[in-house]
């Protein structure tokens, strides 16, 4: 069954790997990844509730944009956050940027006309950087036999960071160098690489739905 999906992303970030769909004379931006994802979502009967390309909201007042985004998120059940190297605007506080606001609103349960929306399930999808690497956020480590991944959550928005490793009762072991290695979905907002996600979208959406169904097992933080 298809799901209604809202995509949160930094439109003009060009610090990502080139996609074939981008003309040779143009830099690939995160918006091109949204277009790639949009095509795949339609194949799997999912519906993108986010901003469509050409649906430019930049000329609207912030209050109008916020109202339009509220409607789109309210009518979705899954939020996908595209993580890119320059997603954060360093000259603006986080509460002035759209991605943390969209994540925060996705985590709220709001009531309109006697209908209450559920807290969205959220998946953070890490895009490859301009060199095709993911280790700016997801760094492979070989400190345990099966291999593990170090999450650089310090590079993310606070509201994303606060909802990672937030399972109340986590399963963990100690690796060869004495660090904690966690098993299973210990984060309400799980992270996955783009190449893994785009080749198996329905699998990952179903995994997010399972986490969403167990929301009471997580210490959820909704403030930006």
mmCIF file of C-alpha atoms in Angstrom:
data_model
loop_
_atom_site.group_PDB
_atom_site.id
_atom_site.type_symbol
_atom_site.label_atom_id
_atom_site.label_comp_id
_atom_site.label_asym_id
_atom_site.label_seq_id
_atom_site.Cartn_x
_atom_site.Cartn_y
_atom_site.Cartn_z
ATOM 1 C CA UNK A 1 0.000 0.000 0.000
ATOM 2 C CA UNK A 2 1.321 3.428 -0.881
ATOM 3 C CA UNK A 3 1.974 6.106 1.740
ATOM 4 C CA UNK A 4 1.785 9.889 1.710
ATOM 5 C CA UNK A 5 5.322 11.192 2.043
ATOM 6 C CA UNK A 6 6.695 14.638 2.813
ATOM 7 C CA UNK A 7 10.302 15.346 1.722
ATOM 8 C CA UNK A 8 12.399 17.850 3.657
ATOM 9 C CA UNK A 9 15.597 19.071 1.971
ATOM 10 C CA UNK A 10 17.889 21.981 1.122
ATOM 11 C CA UNK A 11 16.833 22.876 -2.428
ATOM 12 C CA UNK A 12 19.971 24.556 -3.782
ATOM 13 C CA UNK A 13 22.748 22.606 -2.051
ATOM 14 C CA UNK A 14 25.184 21.646 -4.837
ATOM 15 C CA UNK A 15 27.703 19.816 -2.603
ATOM 16 C CA UNK A 16 26.340 16.431 -3.746
ATOM 17 C CA UNK A 17 27.382 13.784 -6.282
ATOM 18 C CA UNK A 18 26.466 14.424 -9.916
ATOM 19 C CA UNK A 19 23.343 12.621 -11.129
ATOM 20 C CA UNK A 20 22.952 11.472 -14.733
ATOM 21 C CA UNK A 21 19.614 13.266 -14.993
ATOM 22 C CA UNK A 22 21.400 16.613 -14.553
ATOM 23 C CA UNK A 23 22.536 18.286 -17.825
ATOM 24 C CA UNK A 24 26.353 18.340 -18.203
ATOM 25 C CA UNK A 25 26.419 22.143 -18.038
ATOM 26 C CA UNK A 26 24.541 22.272 -14.728
ATOM 27 C CA UNK A 27 25.596 21.379 -11.177
ATOM 28 C CA UNK A 28 23.520 18.696 -9.507
ATOM 29 C CA UNK A 29 21.557 20.094 -6.584
ATOM 30 C CA UNK A 30 19.596 18.329 -3.895
ATOM 31 C CA UNK A 31 16.404 19.179 -5.802
ATOM 32 C CA UNK A 32 17.550 16.780 -8.562
ATOM 33 C CA UNK A 33 17.659 13.970 -5.964
ATOM 34 C CA UNK A 34 14.075 14.856 -5.021
ATOM 35 C CA UNK A 35 13.087 14.478 -8.689
ATOM 36 C CA UNK A 36 14.834 11.078 -8.809
ATOM 37 C CA UNK A 37 13.013 10.031 -5.656
ATOM 38 C CA UNK A 38 9.694 11.360 -6.931
ATOM 39 C CA UNK A 39 9.916 9.073 -9.990
ATOM 40 C CA UNK A 40 10.588 6.027 -7.794
ATOM 41 C CA UNK A 41 7.821 6.893 -5.336
ATOM 42 C CA UNK A 42 5.287 6.951 -8.153
ATOM 43 C CA UNK A 43 6.489 3.519 -9.315
ATOM 44 C CA UNK A 44 5.728 2.168 -5.823
ATOM 45 C CA UNK A 45 2.351 3.966 -5.549
ATOM 46 C CA UNK A 46 3.591 6.350 -2.848
ATOM 47 C CA UNK A 47 2.509 10.002 -3.002
ATOM 48 C CA UNK A 48 4.912 12.907 -2.566
ATOM 49 C CA UNK A 49 3.160 15.538 -0.445
ATOM 50 C CA UNK A 50 6.155 17.880 -0.544
ATOM 51 C CA UNK A 51 6.840 20.849 -2.762
ATOM 52 C CA UNK A 52 6.867 19.867 -6.442
ATOM 53 C CA UNK A 53 9.548 21.340 -8.709
ATOM 54 C CA UNK A 54 8.069 24.442 -10.265
ATOM 55 C CA UNK A 55 5.883 24.982 -7.219
ATOM 56 C CA UNK A 56 8.101 27.839 -6.077
ATOM 57 C CA UNK A 57 7.218 29.022 -2.587
ATOM 58 C CA UNK A 58 10.140 31.420 -2.271
ATOM 59 C CA UNK A 59 8.111 34.491 -3.260
ATOM 60 C CA UNK A 60 5.530 33.941 -0.529
ATOM 61 C CA UNK A 61 5.731 35.473 2.931
ATOM 62 C CA UNK A 62 7.129 33.118 5.582
ATOM 63 C CA UNK A 63 3.703 32.871 7.224
ATOM 64 C CA UNK A 64 2.154 31.729 3.899
ATOM 65 C CA UNK A 65 4.905 29.176 3.265
ATOM 66 C CA UNK A 66 4.498 27.871 6.802
ATOM 67 C CA UNK A 67 0.750 27.476 6.318
ATOM 68 C CA UNK A 68 1.237 25.574 3.039
ATOM 69 C CA UNK A 69 3.877 23.309 4.572
ATOM 70 C CA UNK A 70 1.650 22.642 7.607
ATOM 71 C CA UNK A 71 -1.102 21.409 5.271
ATOM 72 C CA UNK A 72 1.295 19.149 3.382
ATOM 73 C CA UNK A 73 2.830 17.618 6.520
ATOM 74 C CA UNK A 74 -0.567 17.212 8.214
ATOM 75 C CA UNK A 75 -1.708 15.137 5.242
ATOM 76 C CA UNK A 76 1.380 12.871 5.267
ATOM 77 C CA UNK A 77 2.405 9.929 7.436
ATOM 78 C CA UNK A 78 6.115 9.638 6.576
ATOM 79 C CA UNK A 79 8.758 12.375 6.406
ATOM 80 C CA UNK A 80 12.007 11.792 4.520
ATOM 81 C CA UNK A 81 14.821 14.200 5.356
ATOM 82 C CA UNK A 82 17.568 14.408 2.729
ATOM 83 C CA UNK A 83 20.883 14.989 4.496
ATOM 84 C CA UNK A 84 23.434 16.913 2.409
ATOM 85 C CA UNK A 85 26.812 18.425 3.331
ATOM 86 C CA UNK A 86 25.648 22.056 3.245
ATOM 87 C CA UNK A 87 22.079 21.603 4.440
ATOM 88 C CA UNK A 88 22.689 23.974 7.348
ATOM 89 C CA UNK A 89 22.904 27.740 6.817
ATOM 90 C CA UNK A 90 25.630 28.772 9.215
ATOM 91 C CA UNK A 91 24.589 32.441 9.197
ATOM 92 C CA UNK A 92 21.079 31.633 10.473
ATOM 93 C CA UNK A 93 19.923 30.130 13.754
ATOM 94 C CA UNK A 94 18.249 26.739 13.488
ATOM 95 C CA UNK A 95 14.843 28.112 14.425
ATOM 96 C CA UNK A 96 15.001 30.354 11.326
ATOM 97 C CA UNK A 97 15.579 27.431 8.922
ATOM 98 C CA UNK A 98 12.916 25.283 7.277
ATOM 99 C CA UNK A 99 14.333 21.766 7.685
ATOM 100 C CA UNK A 100 14.296 21.741 11.522
ATOM 101 C CA UNK A 101 10.860 23.359 11.504
ATOM 102 C CA UNK A 102 9.529 20.673 9.118
ATOM 103 C CA UNK A 103 11.014 17.879 11.248
ATOM 104 C CA UNK A 104 9.561 19.400 14.402
ATOM 105 C CA UNK A 105 6.092 19.771 12.843
ATOM 106 C CA UNK A 106 6.292 16.181 11.538
ATOM 107 C CA UNK A 107 6.818 14.976 15.105
ATOM 108 C CA UNK A 108 3.757 16.797 16.482
ATOM 109 C CA UNK A 109 0.266 15.357 16.799
ATOM 110 C CA UNK A 110 -2.154 18.090 15.780
ATOM 111 C CA UNK A 111 -5.942 18.257 15.617
ATOM 112 C CA UNK A 112 -7.963 19.963 12.881
ATOM 113 C CA UNK A 113 -11.699 19.695 12.395
ATOM 114 C CA UNK A 114 -11.950 16.732 14.766
ATOM 115 C CA UNK A 115 -9.148 14.889 12.960
ATOM 116 C CA UNK A 116 -5.857 14.315 14.801
ATOM 117 C CA UNK A 117 -2.744 13.572 12.781
ATOM 118 C CA UNK A 118 -0.363 10.877 13.973
ATOM 119 C CA UNK A 119 3.272 11.653 14.625
ATOM 120 C CA UNK A 120 5.048 10.972 11.316
ATOM 121 C CA UNK A 121 7.634 8.255 10.979
ATOM 122 C CA UNK A 122 10.880 9.939 9.894
ATOM 123 C CA UNK A 123 13.812 8.592 7.894
ATOM 124 C CA UNK A 124 17.043 10.563 7.331
ATOM 125 C CA UNK A 125 18.545 9.674 3.948
ATOM 126 C CA UNK A 126 22.202 10.667 3.584
ATOM 127 C CA UNK A 127 23.146 11.881 0.086
ATOM 128 C CA UNK A 128 26.638 11.224 -1.314
ATOM 129 C CA UNK A 129 28.909 14.266 -1.248
ATOM 130 C CA UNK A 130 30.468 15.691 -4.402
ATOM 131 C CA UNK A 131 33.086 12.880 -4.330
ATOM 132 C CA UNK A 132 30.438 10.188 -3.904
ATOM 133 C CA UNK A 133 31.286 9.610 -0.224
ATOM 134 C CA UNK A 134 28.988 9.234 2.766
ATOM 135 C CA UNK A 135 31.535 9.328 5.576
ATOM 136 C CA UNK A 136 30.933 13.007 6.314
ATOM 137 C CA UNK A 137 27.907 11.643 8.235
ATOM 138 C CA UNK A 138 28.092 7.798 8.138
ATOM 139 C CA UNK A 139 31.651 6.567 8.668
ATOM 140 C CA UNK A 140 32.316 2.804 8.326
ATOM 141 C CA UNK A 141 34.367 1.337 11.186
ATOM 142 C CA UNK A 142 36.080 -2.032 11.554
ATOM 143 C CA UNK A 143 36.367 -2.129 15.344
ATOM 144 C CA UNK A 144 34.027 -5.113 15.633
ATOM 145 C CA UNK A 145 33.852 -8.353 13.659
ATOM 146 C CA UNK A 146 30.706 -7.566 11.703
ATOM 147 C CA UNK A 147 31.695 -3.952 11.053
ATOM 148 C CA UNK A 148 29.705 -0.944 12.248
ATOM 149 C CA UNK A 149 29.040 2.684 11.355
ATOM 150 C CA UNK A 150 29.882 5.835 13.279
ATOM 151 C CA UNK A 151 27.089 8.413 13.003
ATOM 152 C CA UNK A 152 28.408 12.001 13.011
ATOM 153 C CA UNK A 153 25.244 13.410 14.574
ATOM 154 C CA UNK A 154 27.089 16.549 15.686
ATOM 155 C CA UNK A 155 26.814 17.819 12.080
ATOM 156 C CA UNK A 156 23.008 17.603 12.062
ATOM 157 C CA UNK A 157 20.271 19.967 13.207
ATOM 158 C CA UNK A 158 19.531 19.714 16.913
ATOM 159 C CA UNK A 159 16.013 18.303 16.423
ATOM 160 C CA UNK A 160 17.421 15.459 14.281
ATOM 161 C CA UNK A 161 20.247 14.784 16.735
ATOM 162 C CA UNK A 162 17.871 14.715 19.717
ATOM 163 C CA UNK A 163 15.795 11.957 18.130
ATOM 164 C CA UNK A 164 18.728 9.655 17.398
ATOM 165 C CA UNK A 165 19.906 7.071 19.948
ATOM 166 C CA UNK A 166 16.765 7.976 21.912
ATOM 167 C CA UNK A 167 15.263 4.501 22.394
ATOM 168 C CA UNK A 168 14.535 4.201 26.107
ATOM 169 C CA UNK A 169 15.889 0.648 26.413
ATOM 170 C CA UNK A 170 18.722 0.127 23.946
ATOM 171 C CA UNK A 171 20.533 -3.108 23.094
ATOM 172 C CA UNK A 172 24.266 -2.674 22.906
ATOM 173 C CA UNK A 173 27.622 -4.462 23.097
ATOM 174 C CA UNK A 174 31.201 -3.273 23.561
ATOM 175 C CA UNK A 175 33.517 -3.328 20.534
ATOM 176 C CA UNK A 176 37.274 -4.089 20.415
ATOM 177 C CA UNK A 177 38.235 -0.510 21.280
ATOM 178 C CA UNK A 178 35.746 -0.208 24.144
ATOM 179 C CA UNK A 179 33.025 1.823 22.398
ATOM 180 C CA UNK A 180 29.308 1.056 22.543
ATOM 181 C CA UNK A 181 27.850 -0.650 19.461
ATOM 182 C CA UNK A 182 24.052 -0.466 19.275
ATOM 183 C CA UNK A 183 21.833 -3.108 17.658
ATOM 184 C CA UNK A 184 18.465 -2.655 15.942
ATOM 185 C CA UNK A 185 16.617 0.623 15.538
ATOM 186 C CA UNK A 186 17.730 2.596 18.592
ATOM 187 C CA UNK A 187 16.772 5.929 16.969
ATOM 188 C CA UNK A 188 13.275 7.235 16.243
ATOM 189 C CA UNK A 189 14.921 8.970 13.261
ATOM 190 C CA UNK A 190 17.020 6.277 11.614
ATOM 191 C CA UNK A 191 19.700 7.149 9.022
ATOM 192 C CA UNK A 192 20.407 5.286 5.805
ATOM 193 C CA UNK A 193 22.614 5.885 2.748
ATOM 194 C CA UNK A 194 20.963 7.113 -0.456
ATOM 195 C CA UNK A 195 22.188 4.139 -2.537
ATOM 196 C CA UNK A 196 20.684 1.681 -0.080
ATOM 197 C CA UNK A 197 17.427 3.637 0.158
ATOM 198 C CA UNK A 198 16.764 4.386 -3.518
ATOM 199 C CA UNK A 199 17.140 0.726 -4.487
ATOM 200 C CA UNK A 200 14.687 -0.498 -1.868
ATOM 201 C CA UNK A 201 12.337 2.331 -0.977
ATOM 202 C CA UNK A 202 9.360 0.243 0.106
ATOM 203 C CA UNK A 203 11.536 -1.837 2.459
ATOM 204 C CA UNK A 204 12.797 1.292 4.225
ATOM 205 C CA UNK A 205 9.362 2.883 4.396
ATOM 206 C CA UNK A 206 8.004 -0.264 5.980
ATOM 207 C CA UNK A 207 10.850 -0.218 8.526
ATOM 208 C CA UNK A 208 10.022 3.405 9.378
ATOM 209 C CA UNK A 209 6.359 2.447 9.859
ATOM 210 C CA UNK A 210 7.446 -0.243 12.335
ATOM 211 C CA UNK A 211 9.452 2.329 14.309
ATOM 212 C CA UNK A 212 6.470 4.711 14.176
ATOM 213 C CA UNK A 213 4.198 2.005 15.597
ATOM 214 C CA UNK A 214 6.597 1.652 18.552
ATOM 215 C CA UNK A 215 6.834 5.416 19.210
ATOM 216 C CA UNK A 216 6.195 4.932 22.919
ATOM 217 C CA UNK A 217 9.543 3.137 23.177
ATOM 218 C CA UNK A 218 11.382 6.360 22.264
ATOM 219 C CA UNK A 219 12.060 9.601 24.105
ATOM 220 C CA UNK A 220 10.770 11.974 21.426
ATOM 221 C CA UNK A 221 11.919 15.626 21.292
ATOM 222 C CA UNK A 222 9.775 17.937 19.171
ATOM 223 C CA UNK A 223 11.246 21.393 19.789
ATOM 224 C CA UNK A 224 13.648 22.984 17.290
#
